């Protein structure tokens, strides 16, 4: 589609000037008939140049004003309109008829076959005043108040003023059939409805700002470590169990070789009564021989895996002397000691037998 060019007189706020007319190599028959009908002085129209001169002289005078359409607009804001039971009375007192007038700025009979109309300054001024005094009041009353409402309303009025000054109605060149003798005319074939819809589309409502999106602040789910006490997950222990655990921490049953130097002083400073012996597993191991009369005796301390309290240890086993006292006695399988018959050592399991 070729670019559509309009003369400088069609720009916004441009003064009126002679219309720009472009005719083809041969004049249309309907254009010739229209010019013959509107000319008061009969002149020959035998060439394209004669058609161009006649059409320019007809559309150039200030009286060559076209009526594009008519608008029925209220005379006052809606809150000031008269209320009456008779709708005819309301229409007479509350509404006015406004004629939308324009003049021709461009005629193209070659490429676009169109004619362009620009609104007259009087029509533009009337529409701007109506927009400011009536339309703006009604549209402002129909919206809620916000901080920048007056600024937006002023911007709405400025935008309408720019739009109505740039408004140019373009239609087919056949519209020139409505031309009259003095260069005025009216749009035919229902084109007035097009103009009415186009102009009323410039009256935009005042739109309030969109509602702000409120972010729903949801509480952050608390981790288990931050709810309640810090030791809620720890298993509860009774005071007796805790004291038993503490005692084994203080006095290990079999200190290792690496910590022997550090724990030797602890073992030396504690008496026998303060020590806690582990519970015997099931038996004692004894190495003996019948070849010698007084062989050395060995005492193997039983191992245990579960801690016991001192009261449970002393109640489960009898009081036994240290192994060093056995060296003074005779070697015999039937030797008894503290109610314990060493001859029955085979009845007991040897957990450490190889």
mmCIF file of C-alpha atoms in Angstrom:
data_model
loop_
_atom_site.group_PDB
_atom_site.id
_atom_site.type_symbol
_atom_site.label_atom_id
_atom_site.label_comp_id
_atom_site.label_asym_id
_atom_site.label_seq_id
_atom_site.Cartn_x
_atom_site.Cartn_y
_atom_site.Cartn_z
ATOM 1 C CA UNK A 1 0.000 0.000 0.000
ATOM 2 C CA UNK A 2 1.538 3.355 -0.978
ATOM 3 C CA UNK A 3 2.136 5.917 1.757
ATOM 4 C CA UNK A 4 -0.735 8.289 2.377
ATOM 5 C CA UNK A 5 0.405 11.904 2.191
ATOM 6 C CA UNK A 6 -1.608 14.894 3.326
ATOM 7 C CA UNK A 7 -0.826 18.578 2.873
ATOM 8 C CA UNK A 8 0.578 20.712 5.657
ATOM 9 C CA UNK A 9 -2.817 22.344 6.137
ATOM 10 C CA UNK A 10 -4.112 19.009 7.486
ATOM 11 C CA UNK A 11 -1.684 19.052 10.433
ATOM 12 C CA UNK A 12 -2.826 19.901 13.945
ATOM 13 C CA UNK A 13 -3.253 23.643 14.682
ATOM 14 C CA UNK A 14 -2.436 24.458 11.052
ATOM 15 C CA UNK A 15 -4.332 27.374 9.494
ATOM 16 C CA UNK A 16 -6.616 26.891 6.578
ATOM 17 C CA UNK A 17 -5.215 27.246 3.086
ATOM 18 C CA UNK A 18 -6.104 26.359 -0.482
ATOM 19 C CA UNK A 19 -6.982 22.673 -0.751
ATOM 20 C CA UNK A 20 -4.575 20.300 -2.416
ATOM 21 C CA UNK A 21 -6.279 18.803 -5.487
ATOM 22 C CA UNK A 22 -4.895 16.033 -7.685
ATOM 23 C CA UNK A 23 -6.894 14.953 -10.767
ATOM 24 C CA UNK A 24 -6.294 12.149 -13.189
ATOM 25 C CA UNK A 25 -5.632 12.323 -16.916
ATOM 26 C CA UNK A 26 -9.361 12.150 -17.521
ATOM 27 C CA UNK A 27 -12.081 13.751 -15.416
ATOM 28 C CA UNK A 28 -14.807 11.551 -14.011
ATOM 29 C CA UNK A 29 -18.287 12.076 -15.442
ATOM 30 C CA UNK A 30 -19.907 12.404 -12.013
ATOM 31 C CA UNK A 31 -17.413 15.172 -11.140
ATOM 32 C CA UNK A 32 -18.252 17.053 -14.307
ATOM 33 C CA UNK A 33 -21.971 16.857 -13.563
ATOM 34 C CA UNK A 34 -21.442 18.062 -10.000
ATOM 35 C CA UNK A 35 -19.413 21.092 -11.049
ATOM 36 C CA UNK A 36 -21.970 22.066 -13.723
ATOM 37 C CA UNK A 37 -24.716 21.888 -11.112
ATOM 38 C CA UNK A 38 -22.935 24.036 -8.533
ATOM 39 C CA UNK A 39 -21.483 26.744 -10.820
ATOM 40 C CA UNK A 40 -23.525 29.911 -10.981
ATOM 41 C CA UNK A 41 -21.628 31.086 -13.997
ATOM 42 C CA UNK A 42 -21.636 28.654 -16.796
ATOM 43 C CA UNK A 43 -18.090 27.808 -17.856
ATOM 44 C CA UNK A 44 -16.708 25.180 -20.170
ATOM 45 C CA UNK A 45 -15.443 21.934 -18.571
ATOM 46 C CA UNK A 46 -13.797 20.253 -21.539
ATOM 47 C CA UNK A 47 -10.346 19.518 -20.068
ATOM 48 C CA UNK A 48 -8.735 18.356 -16.835
ATOM 49 C CA UNK A 49 -7.240 21.794 -16.226
ATOM 50 C CA UNK A 50 -10.695 23.409 -16.453
ATOM 51 C CA UNK A 51 -12.001 20.889 -13.900
ATOM 52 C CA UNK A 52 -9.031 21.637 -11.630
ATOM 53 C CA UNK A 53 -9.550 25.402 -11.788
ATOM 54 C CA UNK A 54 -13.292 25.175 -11.195
ATOM 55 C CA UNK A 55 -12.963 22.782 -8.263
ATOM 56 C CA UNK A 56 -10.238 24.868 -6.603
ATOM 57 C CA UNK A 57 -12.266 28.086 -6.844
ATOM 58 C CA UNK A 58 -15.314 26.329 -5.411
ATOM 59 C CA UNK A 59 -13.585 24.778 -2.356
ATOM 60 C CA UNK A 60 -11.251 27.674 -1.427
ATOM 61 C CA UNK A 61 -13.609 30.418 -0.133
ATOM 62 C CA UNK A 62 -14.175 30.693 3.649
ATOM 63 C CA UNK A 63 -17.820 29.910 3.113
ATOM 64 C CA UNK A 64 -16.990 26.458 1.745
ATOM 65 C CA UNK A 65 -17.881 24.689 4.999
ATOM 66 C CA UNK A 66 -19.206 21.174 5.096
ATOM 67 C CA UNK A 67 -21.483 19.740 7.746
ATOM 68 C CA UNK A 68 -20.193 16.297 8.551
ATOM 69 C CA UNK A 69 -22.740 15.349 11.226
ATOM 70 C CA UNK A 70 -24.677 16.616 14.221
ATOM 71 C CA UNK A 71 -24.202 15.684 17.871
ATOM 72 C CA UNK A 72 -26.746 15.967 20.659
ATOM 73 C CA UNK A 73 -24.813 16.829 23.801
ATOM 74 C CA UNK A 74 -25.945 17.756 27.334
ATOM 75 C CA UNK A 75 -25.838 21.409 28.307
ATOM 76 C CA UNK A 76 -24.589 20.845 31.840
ATOM 77 C CA UNK A 77 -23.133 18.097 34.010
ATOM 78 C CA UNK A 78 -25.447 15.287 34.937
ATOM 79 C CA UNK A 79 -25.930 16.525 38.501
ATOM 80 C CA UNK A 80 -27.249 19.870 37.200
ATOM 81 C CA UNK A 81 -29.661 18.579 34.587
ATOM 82 C CA UNK A 82 -33.336 19.320 35.016
ATOM 83 C CA UNK A 83 -35.546 16.432 36.080
ATOM 84 C CA UNK A 84 -39.053 16.262 34.664
ATOM 85 C CA UNK A 85 -41.687 13.630 34.135
ATOM 86 C CA UNK A 86 -42.029 14.628 30.526
ATOM 87 C CA UNK A 87 -39.003 13.362 28.537
ATOM 88 C CA UNK A 88 -39.604 15.972 25.852
ATOM 89 C CA UNK A 89 -39.183 18.761 28.393
ATOM 90 C CA UNK A 90 -35.957 17.197 29.633
ATOM 91 C CA UNK A 91 -34.611 16.968 26.085
ATOM 92 C CA UNK A 92 -35.432 20.619 25.328
ATOM 93 C CA UNK A 93 -33.898 22.020 28.509
ATOM 94 C CA UNK A 94 -30.982 19.654 28.997
ATOM 95 C CA UNK A 95 -29.596 18.922 25.532
ATOM 96 C CA UNK A 96 -28.216 20.942 22.631
ATOM 97 C CA UNK A 97 -27.537 20.174 18.994
ATOM 98 C CA UNK A 98 -23.976 20.710 17.853
ATOM 99 C CA UNK A 99 -23.128 20.698 14.140
ATOM 100 C CA UNK A 100 -19.705 19.255 13.306
ATOM 101 C CA UNK A 101 -18.330 21.440 10.532
ATOM 102 C CA UNK A 102 -15.211 20.946 8.447
ATOM 103 C CA UNK A 103 -13.516 22.068 5.262
ATOM 104 C CA UNK A 104 -11.778 20.134 2.528
ATOM 105 C CA UNK A 105 -7.981 20.065 2.638
ATOM 106 C CA UNK A 106 -7.170 17.317 0.145
ATOM 107 C CA UNK A 107 -8.715 15.741 -2.956
ATOM 108 C CA UNK A 108 -6.977 12.810 -4.607
ATOM 109 C CA UNK A 109 -8.492 11.384 -7.801
ATOM 110 C CA UNK A 110 -5.406 9.402 -8.847
ATOM 111 C CA UNK A 111 -4.004 7.036 -6.234
ATOM 112 C CA UNK A 112 -6.326 6.930 -3.233
ATOM 113 C CA UNK A 113 -9.508 8.371 -4.793
ATOM 114 C CA UNK A 114 -10.345 10.085 -1.520
ATOM 115 C CA UNK A 115 -11.211 13.397 0.001
ATOM 116 C CA UNK A 116 -10.006 14.627 3.423
ATOM 117 C CA UNK A 117 -11.898 16.950 5.816
ATOM 118 C CA UNK A 118 -10.488 18.924 8.730
ATOM 119 C CA UNK A 119 -12.630 20.390 11.497
ATOM 120 C CA UNK A 120 -13.094 24.122 11.644
ATOM 121 C CA UNK A 121 -11.514 26.087 14.539
ATOM 122 C CA UNK A 122 -14.987 26.984 15.881
ATOM 123 C CA UNK A 123 -16.023 23.332 16.018
ATOM 124 C CA UNK A 124 -12.757 22.355 17.709
ATOM 125 C CA UNK A 125 -13.144 25.073 20.338
ATOM 126 C CA UNK A 126 -16.731 24.071 21.077
ATOM 127 C CA UNK A 127 -15.787 20.428 21.514
ATOM 128 C CA UNK A 128 -12.852 21.311 23.773
ATOM 129 C CA UNK A 129 -15.069 23.438 26.018
ATOM 130 C CA UNK A 130 -17.681 20.724 26.224
ATOM 131 C CA UNK A 131 -15.043 18.180 27.153
ATOM 132 C CA UNK A 132 -13.629 20.395 29.888
ATOM 133 C CA UNK A 133 -16.848 21.748 31.433
ATOM 134 C CA UNK A 134 -19.216 18.795 31.116
ATOM 135 C CA UNK A 135 -17.545 15.553 30.093
ATOM 136 C CA UNK A 136 -14.648 15.888 32.525
ATOM 137 C CA UNK A 137 -16.992 16.671 35.417
ATOM 138 C CA UNK A 138 -19.192 13.668 34.718
ATOM 139 C CA UNK A 139 -16.337 11.240 34.253
ATOM 140 C CA UNK A 140 -14.591 12.515 37.387
ATOM 141 C CA UNK A 141 -17.757 12.067 39.432
ATOM 142 C CA UNK A 142 -18.080 8.493 38.212
ATOM 143 C CA UNK A 143 -14.684 7.479 39.599
ATOM 144 C CA UNK A 144 -13.326 7.278 43.128
ATOM 145 C CA UNK A 145 -10.775 9.731 44.457
ATOM 146 C CA UNK A 146 -7.052 9.057 44.534
ATOM 147 C CA UNK A 147 -3.979 11.207 45.049
ATOM 148 C CA UNK A 148 -3.263 11.934 41.366
ATOM 149 C CA UNK A 149 -6.833 12.271 40.147
ATOM 150 C CA UNK A 150 -6.576 15.963 39.254
ATOM 151 C CA UNK A 151 -3.356 15.381 37.359
ATOM 152 C CA UNK A 152 -4.891 12.561 35.349
ATOM 153 C CA UNK A 153 -7.977 14.664 34.626
ATOM 154 C CA UNK A 154 -5.831 17.509 33.315
ATOM 155 C CA UNK A 155 -3.896 15.067 31.157
ATOM 156 C CA UNK A 156 -7.167 13.666 29.806
ATOM 157 C CA UNK A 157 -8.226 17.153 28.717
ATOM 158 C CA UNK A 158 -4.896 17.873 27.052
ATOM 159 C CA UNK A 159 -4.983 14.589 25.185
ATOM 160 C CA UNK A 160 -8.466 15.339 23.871
ATOM 161 C CA UNK A 161 -7.369 18.776 22.687
ATOM 162 C CA UNK A 162 -4.505 17.231 20.754
ATOM 163 C CA UNK A 163 -6.687 14.490 19.305
ATOM 164 C CA UNK A 164 -9.461 16.752 18.131
ATOM 165 C CA UNK A 165 -6.980 19.089 16.429
ATOM 166 C CA UNK A 166 -5.369 16.165 14.610
ATOM 167 C CA UNK A 167 -8.709 14.710 13.580
ATOM 168 C CA UNK A 168 -9.045 14.345 9.813
ATOM 169 C CA UNK A 169 -11.939 12.511 8.262
ATOM 170 C CA UNK A 170 -11.101 10.714 5.037
ATOM 171 C CA UNK A 171 -13.619 9.107 2.757
ATOM 172 C CA UNK A 172 -14.139 8.189 -0.862
ATOM 173 C CA UNK A 173 -13.952 11.008 -3.399
ATOM 174 C CA UNK A 174 -17.541 10.266 -4.421
ATOM 175 C CA UNK A 175 -18.503 12.303 -1.332
ATOM 176 C CA UNK A 176 -18.050 15.428 -3.471
ATOM 177 C CA UNK A 177 -21.501 14.698 -4.886
ATOM 178 C CA UNK A 178 -22.859 16.555 -1.819
ATOM 179 C CA UNK A 179 -21.217 19.803 -2.955
ATOM 180 C CA UNK A 180 -23.362 22.963 -3.057
ATOM 181 C CA UNK A 181 -23.074 26.244 -4.966
ATOM 182 C CA UNK A 182 -21.086 28.176 -2.374
ATOM 183 C CA UNK A 183 -18.688 25.287 -1.817
ATOM 184 C CA UNK A 184 -20.469 23.954 1.232
ATOM 185 C CA UNK A 185 -22.008 20.525 1.392
ATOM 186 C CA UNK A 186 -23.097 17.545 3.408
ATOM 187 C CA UNK A 187 -22.010 13.949 3.588
ATOM 188 C CA UNK A 188 -24.324 11.515 1.887
ATOM 189 C CA UNK A 189 -24.848 7.763 1.932
ATOM 190 C CA UNK A 190 -24.608 7.315 5.684
ATOM 191 C CA UNK A 191 -21.133 8.739 6.080
ATOM 192 C CA UNK A 192 -22.335 11.020 8.838
ATOM 193 C CA UNK A 193 -22.603 8.032 11.168
ATOM 194 C CA UNK A 194 -18.957 7.273 10.582
ATOM 195 C CA UNK A 195 -17.966 10.787 11.593
ATOM 196 C CA UNK A 196 -20.210 10.725 14.663
ATOM 197 C CA UNK A 197 -18.731 7.444 15.878
ATOM 198 C CA UNK A 198 -15.183 8.658 15.259
ATOM 199 C CA UNK A 199 -15.644 11.905 17.204
ATOM 200 C CA UNK A 200 -17.481 10.328 20.133
ATOM 201 C CA UNK A 201 -14.663 7.784 20.347
ATOM 202 C CA UNK A 202 -12.338 10.645 21.321
ATOM 203 C CA UNK A 203 -14.274 11.263 24.553
ATOM 204 C CA UNK A 204 -12.415 8.811 26.740
ATOM 205 C CA UNK A 205 -13.385 8.085 30.348
ATOM 206 C CA UNK A 206 -11.149 8.837 33.276
ATOM 207 C CA UNK A 207 -9.657 5.526 34.272
ATOM 208 C CA UNK A 208 -8.514 5.134 37.872
ATOM 209 C CA UNK A 209 -5.205 3.417 38.511
ATOM 210 C CA UNK A 210 -5.363 -0.359 38.685
ATOM 211 C CA UNK A 211 -5.656 -1.771 42.191
ATOM 212 C CA UNK A 212 -2.377 -2.541 43.791
ATOM 213 C CA UNK A 213 -1.535 -6.177 44.109
ATOM 214 C CA UNK A 214 -1.232 -6.842 47.812
ATOM 215 C CA UNK A 215 1.311 -9.504 48.539
ATOM 216 C CA UNK A 216 -0.069 -11.975 51.016
ATOM 217 C CA UNK A 217 2.589 -12.262 53.682
ATOM 218 C CA UNK A 218 2.491 -15.796 54.864
ATOM 219 C CA UNK A 219 4.271 -16.729 58.088
ATOM 220 C CA UNK A 220 7.493 -18.587 57.515
ATOM 221 C CA UNK A 221 7.145 -22.175 58.709
ATOM 222 C CA UNK A 222 9.263 -22.620 61.793
ATOM 223 C CA UNK A 223 11.877 -25.320 61.789
ATOM 224 C CA UNK A 224 11.730 -27.966 64.511
ATOM 225 C CA UNK A 225 14.916 -26.582 66.021
ATOM 226 C CA UNK A 226 13.317 -23.170 66.595
ATOM 227 C CA UNK A 227 10.053 -24.267 68.178
ATOM 228 C CA UNK A 228 9.961 -24.701 71.918
ATOM 229 C CA UNK A 229 13.008 -25.480 74.000
ATOM 230 C CA UNK A 230 16.327 -26.278 72.389
ATOM 231 C CA UNK A 231 16.492 -29.749 73.945
ATOM 232 C CA UNK A 232 12.946 -30.854 73.157
ATOM 233 C CA UNK A 233 14.195 -33.668 70.950
ATOM 234 C CA UNK A 234 16.619 -35.073 73.487
ATOM 235 C CA UNK A 235 15.438 -38.174 75.361
ATOM 236 C CA UNK A 236 14.640 -37.606 78.990
ATOM 237 C CA UNK A 237 16.713 -39.431 81.550
ATOM 238 C CA UNK A 238 16.026 -39.990 85.171
ATOM 239 C CA UNK A 239 18.366 -38.643 87.801
ATOM 240 C CA UNK A 240 19.652 -42.110 88.660
ATOM 241 C CA UNK A 241 20.529 -42.898 85.059
ATOM 242 C CA UNK A 242 22.205 -39.545 84.613
ATOM 243 C CA UNK A 243 24.313 -40.029 87.713
ATOM 244 C CA UNK A 244 25.255 -43.518 86.501
ATOM 245 C CA UNK A 245 26.301 -42.125 83.122
ATOM 246 C CA UNK A 246 28.304 -39.381 84.794
ATOM 247 C CA UNK A 247 30.092 -41.858 87.020
ATOM 248 C CA UNK A 248 31.269 -43.913 84.097
ATOM 249 C CA UNK A 249 32.466 -40.790 82.373
ATOM 250 C CA UNK A 250 34.539 -39.822 85.405
ATOM 251 C CA UNK A 251 35.940 -43.332 86.038
ATOM 252 C CA UNK A 252 36.466 -45.415 82.902
ATOM 253 C CA UNK A 253 36.595 -49.178 83.436
ATOM 254 C CA UNK A 254 39.689 -49.810 81.381
ATOM 255 C CA UNK A 255 41.787 -46.762 80.586
ATOM 256 C CA UNK A 256 43.694 -47.138 77.368
ATOM 257 C CA UNK A 257 47.379 -46.903 76.873
ATOM 258 C CA UNK A 258 47.338 -43.451 75.394
ATOM 259 C CA UNK A 259 45.597 -41.949 78.404
ATOM 260 C CA UNK A 260 47.474 -43.978 81.023
ATOM 261 C CA UNK A 261 49.641 -41.120 82.177
ATOM 262 C CA UNK A 262 46.722 -38.777 82.545
ATOM 263 C CA UNK A 263 44.566 -41.260 84.447
ATOM 264 C CA UNK A 264 47.236 -42.808 86.655
ATOM 265 C CA UNK A 265 47.055 -39.979 89.105
ATOM 266 C CA UNK A 266 43.276 -40.298 89.210
ATOM 267 C CA UNK A 267 43.427 -44.030 90.017
ATOM 268 C CA UNK A 268 46.051 -43.449 92.667
ATOM 269 C CA UNK A 269 44.066 -40.732 94.412
ATOM 270 C CA UNK A 270 40.892 -42.829 94.699
ATOM 271 C CA UNK A 271 40.281 -45.380 97.438
ATOM 272 C CA UNK A 272 38.789 -48.786 96.990
ATOM 273 C CA UNK A 273 35.441 -47.732 98.323
ATOM 274 C CA UNK A 274 35.130 -44.985 95.757
ATOM 275 C CA UNK A 275 35.716 -47.323 92.836
ATOM 276 C CA UNK A 276 32.865 -48.942 90.972
ATOM 277 C CA UNK A 277 33.565 -52.410 89.605
ATOM 278 C CA UNK A 278 31.636 -53.786 86.666
ATOM 279 C CA UNK A 279 29.337 -56.722 87.089
ATOM 280 C CA UNK A 280 31.051 -60.067 86.408
ATOM 281 C CA UNK A 281 29.901 -61.761 83.253
ATOM 282 C CA UNK A 282 29.671 -65.392 84.305
ATOM 283 C CA UNK A 283 32.998 -66.855 85.515
ATOM 284 C CA UNK A 284 36.569 -66.310 86.459
ATOM 285 C CA UNK A 285 39.452 -67.758 84.544
ATOM 286 C CA UNK A 286 42.241 -69.324 86.548
ATOM 287 C CA UNK A 287 45.529 -70.701 85.293
ATOM 288 C CA UNK A 288 46.905 -73.497 87.499
ATOM 289 C CA UNK A 289 49.283 -76.402 87.363
ATOM 290 C CA UNK A 290 49.862 -79.509 89.571
ATOM 291 C CA UNK A 291 53.596 -79.677 88.837
ATOM 292 C CA UNK A 292 54.504 -77.020 91.313
ATOM 293 C CA UNK A 293 53.447 -76.738 94.876
ATOM 294 C CA UNK A 294 52.781 -73.014 94.824
ATOM 295 C CA UNK A 295 52.366 -71.805 91.246
ATOM 296 C CA UNK A 296 51.484 -68.189 90.510
ATOM 297 C CA UNK A 297 47.811 -67.533 90.233
ATOM 298 C CA UNK A 298 46.261 -65.105 87.769
ATOM 299 C CA UNK A 299 43.066 -63.191 88.015
ATOM 300 C CA UNK A 300 41.239 -62.116 84.870
ATOM 301 C CA UNK A 301 38.833 -59.238 85.295
ATOM 302 C CA UNK A 302 35.565 -59.904 83.488
ATOM 303 C CA UNK A 303 34.418 -57.552 80.742
ATOM 304 C CA UNK A 304 30.985 -55.956 80.648
ATOM 305 C CA UNK A 305 29.122 -53.939 78.047
ATOM 306 C CA UNK A 306 26.442 -52.261 80.114
ATOM 307 C CA UNK A 307 27.048 -49.843 82.999
ATOM 308 C CA UNK A 308 25.638 -50.654 86.410
ATOM 309 C CA UNK A 309 25.377 -48.638 89.513
ATOM 310 C CA UNK A 310 27.541 -49.253 92.556
ATOM 311 C CA UNK A 311 24.609 -50.660 94.523
ATOM 312 C CA UNK A 312 23.795 -53.218 91.844
ATOM 313 C CA UNK A 313 27.467 -54.276 91.570
ATOM 314 C CA UNK A 314 27.966 -54.867 95.267
ATOM 315 C CA UNK A 315 24.698 -56.804 95.544
ATOM 316 C CA UNK A 316 25.352 -59.121 92.589
ATOM 317 C CA UNK A 317 28.768 -60.506 93.583
ATOM 318 C CA UNK A 318 30.396 -61.454 96.934
ATOM 319 C CA UNK A 319 33.325 -59.583 98.354
ATOM 320 C CA UNK A 320 36.474 -61.151 96.858
ATOM 321 C CA UNK A 321 40.058 -60.493 97.848
ATOM 322 C CA UNK A 322 42.626 -59.312 95.436
ATOM 323 C CA UNK A 323 44.446 -61.928 93.323
ATOM 324 C CA UNK A 324 47.706 -61.229 95.160
ATOM 325 C CA UNK A 325 46.372 -63.008 98.263
ATOM 326 C CA UNK A 326 45.994 -66.272 96.379
ATOM 327 C CA UNK A 327 49.761 -66.665 96.019
ATOM 328 C CA UNK A 328 50.096 -67.687 99.682
ATOM 329 C CA UNK A 329 47.717 -70.654 99.404
ATOM 330 C CA UNK A 330 48.313 -74.168 98.052
ATOM 331 C CA UNK A 331 47.546 -75.056 94.479
ATOM 332 C CA UNK A 332 44.502 -77.299 94.437
ATOM 333 C CA UNK A 333 41.453 -77.783 92.285
ATOM 334 C CA UNK A 334 39.295 -78.228 95.343
ATOM 335 C CA UNK A 335 40.381 -75.094 97.070
ATOM 336 C CA UNK A 336 37.443 -73.040 98.279
ATOM 337 C CA UNK A 337 37.450 -69.332 98.663
ATOM 338 C CA UNK A 338 34.723 -67.236 100.215
ATOM 339 C CA UNK A 339 32.075 -69.880 99.586
ATOM 340 C CA UNK A 340 33.185 -70.294 95.985
ATOM 341 C CA UNK A 341 34.426 -73.761 94.982
ATOM 342 C CA UNK A 342 37.270 -73.414 92.531
ATOM 343 C CA UNK A 343 36.916 -77.040 91.602
ATOM 344 C CA UNK A 344 33.695 -76.215 89.770
ATOM 345 C CA UNK A 345 35.280 -73.670 87.485
ATOM 346 C CA UNK A 346 34.477 -75.898 84.507
ATOM 347 C CA UNK A 347 30.763 -75.463 85.205
ATOM 348 C CA UNK A 348 31.027 -71.833 84.266
ATOM 349 C CA UNK A 349 31.463 -70.545 80.739
ATOM 350 C CA UNK A 350 34.773 -69.045 79.815
ATOM 351 C CA UNK A 351 33.989 -66.037 77.640
ATOM 352 C CA UNK A 352 37.628 -65.387 76.912
ATOM 353 C CA UNK A 353 38.720 -68.978 76.118
ATOM 354 C CA UNK A 354 40.718 -69.248 72.940
#
